Amino acid sequence: MRYTPRSELYQRVQRLQVLLQNQSIDGALIVQNADLFYFAGTVQQAHLYIPAGGEPVLAVKKNYERAARESALENIIPLDNPKNLTKIIPAREQGGNNRIGLELDVLPANLFLRYQKMFQPAELVDISLLIRTVRAVKSSYELNLIREAAKLNHKLFTTVSEFLKEGISEVELAGKLEAVYRREGHQCLVRTRAFNMELAYGHLMSGWSLGVPSAAPGPTGGFGLNPSFSQSAGRKLIGRDEPVIVDYVGVIDGYMVDQARVFCIGDLPPKFKEAHNTALEIQQIIVERAKPGAVCGELYDLAVQRANASGWGEYFMGYPDPVPFVGHGVGIELDELPVIARGVTAKLEAGMVFALEPKFVFPDGAAGIENTFVVTEQGLENLTAGCDDVIIYL
Amino acid sequence: MRYTPRSELYQRVQRLQVLLQNQSIDGALIVQNADLFYFAGTVQQAHLYIPAGGEPVLAVKKNYERAARESALENIIPLDNPKNLTKIIPAREQGGNNRIGLELDVLPANLFLRYQKMFQPAELVDISLLIRTVRAVKSSYELNLIREAAKLNHKLFTTVSEFLKEGISEVELAGKLEAVYRREGHQCLVRTRAFNMELAYGHLMSGWSLGVPSAAPGPTGGFGLNPSFSQSAGRKLIGRDEPVIVDYVGVIDGYMVDQARVFCIGDLPPKFKEAHNTALEIQQIIVERAKPGAVCGELYDLAVQRANASGWGEYFMGYPDPVPFVGHGVGIELDELPVIARGVTAKLEAGMVFALEPKFVFPDGAAGIENTFVVTEQGLENLTAGCDDVIIYL
C-alpha cells in the first residue's frame, strides 16, 4: 500500500495556504473524498481544516486508526461529533467575522446550511477554484503515478486484440477488458467532480451506437443499456467494417490517464479514415503550440479551425450537440483543470496534465484520438503509449 | 430499450404532488439523475418542474431528442439557458413568496445559491425526504425490474464456483465476476445518494482483509488497493480455510438488489460457522416480525439482542466501529428508505424493498448473510435466490 509522502502533502497544503492568504480567507474546511485524498492522503470519513497559516488538523470520524496510518499529516484527532468542529475553527477573536473556505461546487446544500449555522457569524466562501488550481499542477510524485496509470492503459489496449471478434457484444467486450483492468490493479472507480457527471470506466461503442447522442460529458454518447444510464456500451453486436472505439480511463492509486483508440475488424470506410487523420493533425497542431503560457481558448480555436477546414467541422466533438472543448485536465478526477475549451483565457503551466481528444462523431460512427499529455517547459509530452493509427484486424 | 411507462411516471408524480400539497410547497424542481430517472424516465441533462398540481414540465438542455424518446411525460421542452427556468416557475402573483422544493441533500451549494438568486423572493425548501418517501414504496413495475436484478445476481453467485480457486487474488476474482455481470447486462454503475458514499459493484474480500475497517458505508470495509479508494477487493490472495464474502449489487435497468454469500475453500473455522448461523437466526427473527406497521428501530433492536445473546455482540455489524443499522432500502439508489436502524421510528409499509444484512466482522474474517426483501401484506418475501448457508468448495 503506497501512502502519500509527508513532504508531498505539506507542499500541497502550503500552495493552498498561499492562495487562501491572497484572498484573505482564514482557512479551508475540506470534506470531499478527492480533496481529502489530495491534501490528507486518506478518504477515511473526516474533516480537514487547513488554516491560512500553520498546521492543518485532520478530524476523523471513521476509521481513526486507518486514517492515522494513511495520512502523513502531523495533527490527526478523533472527532465523533461534528459540533466540535467549532473548537477546531475558533471564531476570530476581534474585528469581524472569519472567512471560511468550503468546496461549494460539491458540498450538498444541506451540509452548507448546517455549517453556516454552526460557524455563524463567519462568512462561508467558495474555494473550489483555488483547490482546483492547486491540483491542476502535478508534482513529480503525481506524474509517476500517472505514468503507472498509462502503463495500465497500455496493457489494456494491447489486450483488445485478444477479445475483439466479430459478433461479440459491446458489453461483453467491455467486461472482458475491465477484468484485465481489475486484475492489474484498477480500483474500479473513476472519480468525477461535476454534479450529475456519471461514468463507468469510460466509453466503448461501435458503428451506429457511437453516433447516438446522450448527456454523457464527452463528445461520444452511446446507446447504452437502458435510460437509467444512457451511455457507453450496450447490447449491440460488433460487426465488420465499422469503427470500434475504446475510450477508457486507467486508474492506479487514485491517479488516471484518459485514452482512446479506434479499432476495426476488416475495412474502415474512407469517411472515418479521413476524419481520423484530421483528428491526428489537430492533435499535432496542439502539440506544437501547447507550451507554458499558451492560452487554452486559443488552442481550442486552432482545433476548430482545422476541423472546419477539413470539411468535417459539423461533426467535430459530437453530433448534433458538440461539446465546447477538445481537452480536459485529469489527475484524481476526470474533470480537472485545465480545460482546452471555447473562450477559456487561462494559460497552460508546466506540470499540468490533460487529455486531448479531437474526435469526429457521425450518425453512423466516429473516429479520432485521445492521449494524455503533461505540459513541460519544452512543450507537451505524451504520457500514453501506443500507435495513434486506427488498429485494423483482418 | 425499456422505457418507464407513462402511467407509472404519472403515478409517481401524483404521489409527490400529494406530499407537496400537504406541506404547502408550490412545486418541486428536480435535477439529480436518480430522481430525474424516477420521475421523468430519463437522465438526459434537464430540469423537471413538478407543480403541486397539474402537468410537470421537463426542460431539457441535452439531448432533447433522446429525452423526448425516453420520457413518457407530456410536456417536454428544450431549455438551453437555465435563466429561462423563471418562465417555467413563475413567481406567485399575489400574497407572498413561492415555496419551491429542491433536493437539498444532493444539490451542490453553488447551484443552490444560484437558484436562490434566480427565484428570489421564493423560499427554497428541502424536499429530499418527500422524494425518498415516495420512492421507498415500489410499484409492481418496479418490483419486476428488481426481480430481474435478482436473477442477474443469482447468475453471478452460481458462477463463483467457476472462478474461486486457491491463490487467485481478490481483485482478479472480482474482475472475472464483474465480466459476467457486464455480459448479462449490469450497467456498471451502482447509484448512491449520500455525500461521499462511493462504491464499485460491492465488496469482495477474504480472511483478514474482511476485518480491515474503513469508511465504507457498510459493516465490512476491506483493505482495498490504495488509500484513494480504501475498501473492498485488494491484491490479497485467497487461501484455504478462510471466509470469502461476495457482497454484490446487481443492477438491471437502474434497479438493484444487494446480496451477500460466504464462500470457503476447505474448512471454515468454527467461529465463523457459529457467527454465520447466528446471522441466519437474526434474519429469521426479522423475517417473522417485519410486516407492514412494524417499527424499523424495534426490528434493529431485536437483531442486536440476538447478536448479544450469542456472545458475538461485540463483532455485530462491523469492528471496531459498527454501523448502526442492519438493513437499508434499495431501488435505484443503494441507500434508500427504509433504514432498519437504531432509533428509527418509521414503520414498514407494503411495497418497501430493503436489503437485510446481519453480519459479524472479526479482525481475521467475517460471516453473515444479505438478501433483499419486499414487504408484503403477509410479511417479507425474499427476492434474492440461492441457499443461505456457507458455500464450501473442497
mmCIF file of C-alpha atoms in Angstrom, chain B residues 192-361:
data_model
loop_
_atom_site.group_PDB
_atom_site.id
_atom_site.type_symbol
_atom_site.label_atom_id
_atom_site.label_comp_id
_atom_site.label_asym_id
_atom_site.label_seq_id
_atom_site.Cartn_x
_atom_site.Cartn_y
_atom_site.Cartn_z
ATOM 1 C CA THR B 192 -25.713 6.032 -4.079
ATOM 2 C CA ARG B 193 -27.216 9.186 -2.609
ATOM 3 C CA ALA B 194 -25.238 10.124 0.498
ATOM 4 C CA PHE B 195 -22.412 12.639 0.085
ATOM 5 C CA ASN B 196 -19.003 10.957 -0.343
ATOM 6 C CA MET B 197 -20.563 7.498 -0.438
ATOM 7 C CA GLU B 198 -18.565 5.627 -3.020
ATOM 8 C CA LEU B 199 -18.817 2.016 -4.075
ATOM 9 C CA ALA B 200 -17.893 -0.082 -7.081
ATOM 10 C CA TYR B 201 -20.028 -3.212 -7.572
ATOM 11 C CA GLY B 202 -19.941 -4.033 -3.872
ATOM 12 C CA HIS B 203 -17.479 -5.810 -1.616
ATOM 13 C CA LEU B 204 -15.358 -8.901 -2.235
ATOM 14 C CA MET B 205 -12.831 -9.812 0.438
ATOM 15 C CA SER B 206 -11.309 -12.819 2.175
ATOM 16 C CA GLY B 207 -9.857 -13.675 5.573
ATOM 17 C CA TRP B 208 -8.056 -10.818 7.294
ATOM 18 C CA SER B 209 -8.894 -8.271 4.627
ATOM 19 C CA LEU B 210 -12.567 -8.712 5.631
ATOM 20 C CA GLY B 211 -11.573 -7.428 9.043
ATOM 21 C CA VAL B 212 -9.837 -4.241 7.911
ATOM 22 C CA PRO B 213 -12.075 -1.304 8.851
ATOM 23 C CA SER B 214 -12.729 1.596 6.503
ATOM 24 C CA ALA B 215 -15.109 4.466 5.942
ATOM 25 C CA ALA B 216 -17.072 2.293 3.515
ATOM 26 C CA PRO B 217 -20.764 2.627 4.279
ATOM 27 C CA GLY B 218 -21.458 -0.983 5.350
ATOM 28 C CA PRO B 219 -20.339 -3.359 8.098
ATOM 29 C CA THR B 220 -17.328 -4.594 6.105
ATOM 30 C CA GLY B 221 -14.504 -2.354 4.970
ATOM 31 C CA GLY B 222 -11.661 -4.147 3.264
ATOM 32 C CA PHE B 223 -8.018 -3.365 2.714
ATOM 33 C CA GLY B 224 -8.643 -2.351 -0.891
ATOM 34 C CA LEU B 225 -5.971 -1.429 -3.399
ATOM 35 C CA ASN B 226 -4.925 2.001 -2.209
ATOM 36 C CA PRO B 227 -5.748 4.807 0.219
ATOM 37 C CA SER B 228 -7.599 6.669 -2.545
ATOM 38 C CA PHE B 229 -10.375 4.065 -2.526
ATOM 39 C CA SER B 230 -9.773 2.118 0.651
ATOM 40 C CA GLN B 231 -12.383 -0.589 0.547
ATOM 41 C CA SER B 232 -13.327 -3.938 -0.982
ATOM 42 C CA ALA B 233 -11.029 -6.187 -3.027
ATOM 43 C CA GLY B 234 -7.267 -5.849 -2.916
ATOM 44 C CA ARG B 235 -4.263 -7.860 -4.020
ATOM 45 C CA LYS B 236 -4.586 -10.411 -1.206
ATOM 46 C CA LEU B 237 -4.542 -13.990 -2.485
ATOM 47 C CA ILE B 238 -7.461 -16.116 -1.414
ATOM 48 C CA GLY B 239 -6.411 -19.075 0.680
ATOM 49 C CA ARG B 240 -7.910 -22.261 2.090
ATOM 50 C CA ASP B 241 -9.952 -22.448 5.278
ATOM 51 C CA GLU B 242 -10.864 -18.760 5.388
ATOM 52 C CA PRO B 243 -14.159 -16.988 4.707
ATOM 53 C CA VAL B 244 -14.608 -15.296 1.330
ATOM 54 C CA ILE B 245 -17.517 -12.887 1.111
ATOM 55 C CA VAL B 246 -19.035 -11.795 -2.165
ATOM 56 C CA ASP B 247 -21.402 -8.904 -1.411
ATOM 57 C CA TYR B 248 -22.513 -7.527 -4.756
ATOM 58 C CA VAL B 249 -25.219 -5.245 -6.076
ATOM 59 C CA GLY B 250 -26.930 -6.477 -9.235
ATOM 60 C CA VAL B 251 -28.478 -3.718 -11.353
ATOM 61 C CA ILE B 252 -30.883 -4.102 -14.277
ATOM 62 C CA ASP B 253 -32.362 -1.034 -15.969
ATOM 63 C CA GLY B 254 -31.396 1.075 -12.988
ATOM 64 C CA TYR B 255 -32.982 -1.201 -10.356
ATOM 65 C CA MET B 256 -30.944 -3.218 -7.890
ATOM 66 C CA VAL B 257 -30.723 -5.981 -5.328
ATOM 67 C CA ASP B 258 -27.995 -6.248 -2.730
ATOM 68 C CA GLN B 259 -26.891 -9.752 -1.743
ATOM 69 C CA ALA B 260 -24.012 -11.458 0.050
ATOM 70 C CA ARG B 261 -22.850 -15.020 0.494
ATOM 71 C CA VAL B 262 -19.951 -16.589 2.364
ATOM 72 C CA PHE B 263 -17.745 -18.999 0.419
ATOM 73 C CA CYS B 264 -14.845 -21.119 1.640
ATOM 74 C CA ILE B 265 -12.294 -23.379 0.035
ATOM 75 C CA GLY B 266 -11.738 -26.165 2.532
ATOM 76 C CA ASP B 267 -12.871 -25.908 6.146
ATOM 77 C CA LEU B 268 -14.403 -22.787 7.643
ATOM 78 C CA PRO B 269 -13.156 -22.278 11.242
ATOM 79 C CA PRO B 270 -15.934 -22.883 13.833
ATOM 80 C CA LYS B 271 -16.108 -19.229 14.955
ATOM 81 C CA PHE B 272 -17.256 -18.120 11.525
ATOM 82 C CA LYS B 273 -19.702 -21.017 11.228
ATOM 83 C CA GLU B 274 -21.291 -20.118 14.549
ATOM 84 C CA ALA B 275 -21.435 -16.430 13.704
ATOM 85 C CA HIS B 276 -22.955 -17.277 10.341
ATOM 86 C CA ASN B 277 -25.650 -19.386 11.970
ATOM 87 C CA THR B 278 -26.414 -16.544 14.373
ATOM 88 C CA ALA B 279 -26.757 -14.197 11.395
ATOM 89 C CA LEU B 280 -29.231 -16.617 9.829
ATOM 90 C CA GLU B 281 -31.206 -16.679 13.081
ATOM 91 C CA ILE B 282 -31.272 -12.868 13.122
ATOM 92 C CA GLN B 283 -32.503 -12.873 9.538
ATOM 93 C CA GLN B 284 -35.229 -15.325 10.553
ATOM 94 C CA ILE B 285 -36.265 -13.242 13.568
ATOM 95 C CA ILE B 286 -36.674 -10.162 11.390
ATOM 96 C CA VAL B 287 -38.429 -12.059 8.620
ATOM 97 C CA GLU B 288 -41.004 -13.180 11.214
ATOM 98 C CA ARG B 289 -41.637 -9.678 12.589
ATOM 99 C CA ALA B 290 -41.225 -7.409 9.562
ATOM 100 C CA LYS B 291 -44.804 -6.781 8.498
ATOM 101 C CA PRO B 292 -46.472 -3.529 7.496
ATOM 102 C CA GLY B 293 -46.633 -1.400 10.632
ATOM 103 C CA ALA B 294 -43.504 -2.835 12.225
ATOM 104 C CA VAL B 295 -41.244 -0.114 13.643
ATOM 105 C CA CYS B 296 -37.805 -0.153 11.969
ATOM 106 C CA GLY B 297 -35.882 0.683 15.158
ATOM 107 C CA GLU B 298 -37.580 -2.160 17.018
ATOM 108 C CA LEU B 299 -36.548 -4.640 14.349
ATOM 109 C CA TYR B 300 -32.989 -3.389 14.681
ATOM 110 C CA ASP B 301 -33.152 -3.814 18.457
ATOM 111 C CA LEU B 302 -34.270 -7.425 18.062
ATOM 112 C CA ALA B 303 -31.260 -8.068 15.853
ATOM 113 C CA VAL B 304 -28.877 -6.554 18.387
ATOM 114 C CA GLN B 305 -30.448 -8.507 21.267
ATOM 115 C CA ARG B 306 -29.980 -11.783 19.433
ATOM 116 C CA ALA B 307 -26.416 -10.853 18.472
ATOM 117 C CA ASN B 308 -25.604 -10.010 22.087
ATOM 118 C CA ALA B 309 -27.203 -13.213 23.371
ATOM 119 C CA SER B 310 -24.949 -15.206 21.031
ATOM 120 C CA GLY B 311 -21.818 -13.817 22.647
ATOM 121 C CA TRP B 312 -20.691 -12.310 19.342
ATOM 122 C CA GLY B 313 -22.326 -8.937 20.002
ATOM 123 C CA GLU B 314 -19.031 -7.066 20.005
ATOM 124 C CA TYR B 315 -18.498 -8.051 16.357
ATOM 125 C CA PHE B 316 -22.020 -7.402 15.107
ATOM 126 C CA MET B 317 -22.216 -5.093 12.057
ATOM 127 C CA GLY B 318 -18.579 -4.092 11.991
ATOM 128 C CA TYR B 319 -15.499 -3.944 14.162
ATOM 129 C CA PRO B 320 -14.236 -1.795 15.813
ATOM 130 C CA ASP B 321 -16.769 0.810 14.569
ATOM 131 C CA PRO B 322 -20.089 -0.967 13.936
ATOM 132 C CA VAL B 323 -22.649 0.644 11.651
ATOM 133 C CA PRO B 324 -25.910 1.376 13.499
ATOM 134 C CA PHE B 325 -28.188 -0.471 11.046
ATOM 135 C CA VAL B 326 -28.936 -3.980 9.870
ATOM 136 C CA GLY B 327 -30.944 -3.192 6.733
ATOM 137 C CA HIS B 328 -31.261 -0.450 4.108
ATOM 138 C CA GLY B 329 -33.758 0.301 1.372
ATOM 139 C CA VAL B 330 -32.690 -0.375 -2.209
ATOM 140 C CA GLY B 331 -34.208 0.579 -5.537
ATOM 141 C CA ILE B 332 -32.422 2.939 -7.877
ATOM 142 C CA GLU B 333 -30.015 4.021 -5.135
ATOM 143 C CA LEU B 334 -28.284 1.775 -2.623
ATOM 144 C CA ASP B 335 -29.197 3.938 0.351
ATOM 145 C CA GLU B 336 -32.946 4.351 0.043
ATOM 146 C CA LEU B 337 -35.607 4.208 2.730
ATOM 147 C CA PRO B 338 -36.488 2.334 4.899
ATOM 148 C CA VAL B 339 -33.442 2.005 7.147
ATOM 149 C CA ILE B 340 -33.622 -0.755 9.758
ATOM 150 C CA ALA B 341 -31.531 1.175 12.231
ATOM 151 C CA ARG B 342 -31.155 2.258 15.827
ATOM 152 C CA GLY B 343 -33.861 4.651 16.968
ATOM 153 C CA VAL B 344 -35.779 4.826 13.695
ATOM 154 C CA THR B 345 -39.476 5.292 14.486
ATOM 155 C CA ALA B 346 -40.684 4.946 10.873
ATOM 156 C CA LYS B 347 -42.860 1.932 10.118
ATOM 157 C CA LEU B 348 -42.651 -0.568 7.312
ATOM 158 C CA GLU B 349 -45.206 -0.329 4.521
ATOM 159 C CA ALA B 350 -46.223 -2.848 1.918
ATOM 160 C CA GLY B 351 -44.143 -2.366 -1.232
ATOM 161 C CA MET B 352 -40.979 -1.293 0.558
ATOM 162 C CA VAL B 353 -37.840 -3.145 -0.519
ATOM 163 C CA PHE B 354 -34.774 -3.480 1.656
ATOM 164 C CA ALA B 355 -31.559 -5.430 1.928
ATOM 165 C CA LEU B 356 -31.186 -7.177 5.275
ATOM 166 C CA GLU B 357 -27.569 -7.855 6.151
ATOM 167 C CA PRO B 358 -26.830 -9.280 9.606
ATOM 168 C CA LYS B 359 -23.066 -9.759 9.612
ATOM 169 C CA PHE B 360 -20.298 -10.359 12.100
ATOM 170 C CA VAL B 361 -16.902 -8.850 11.441
#
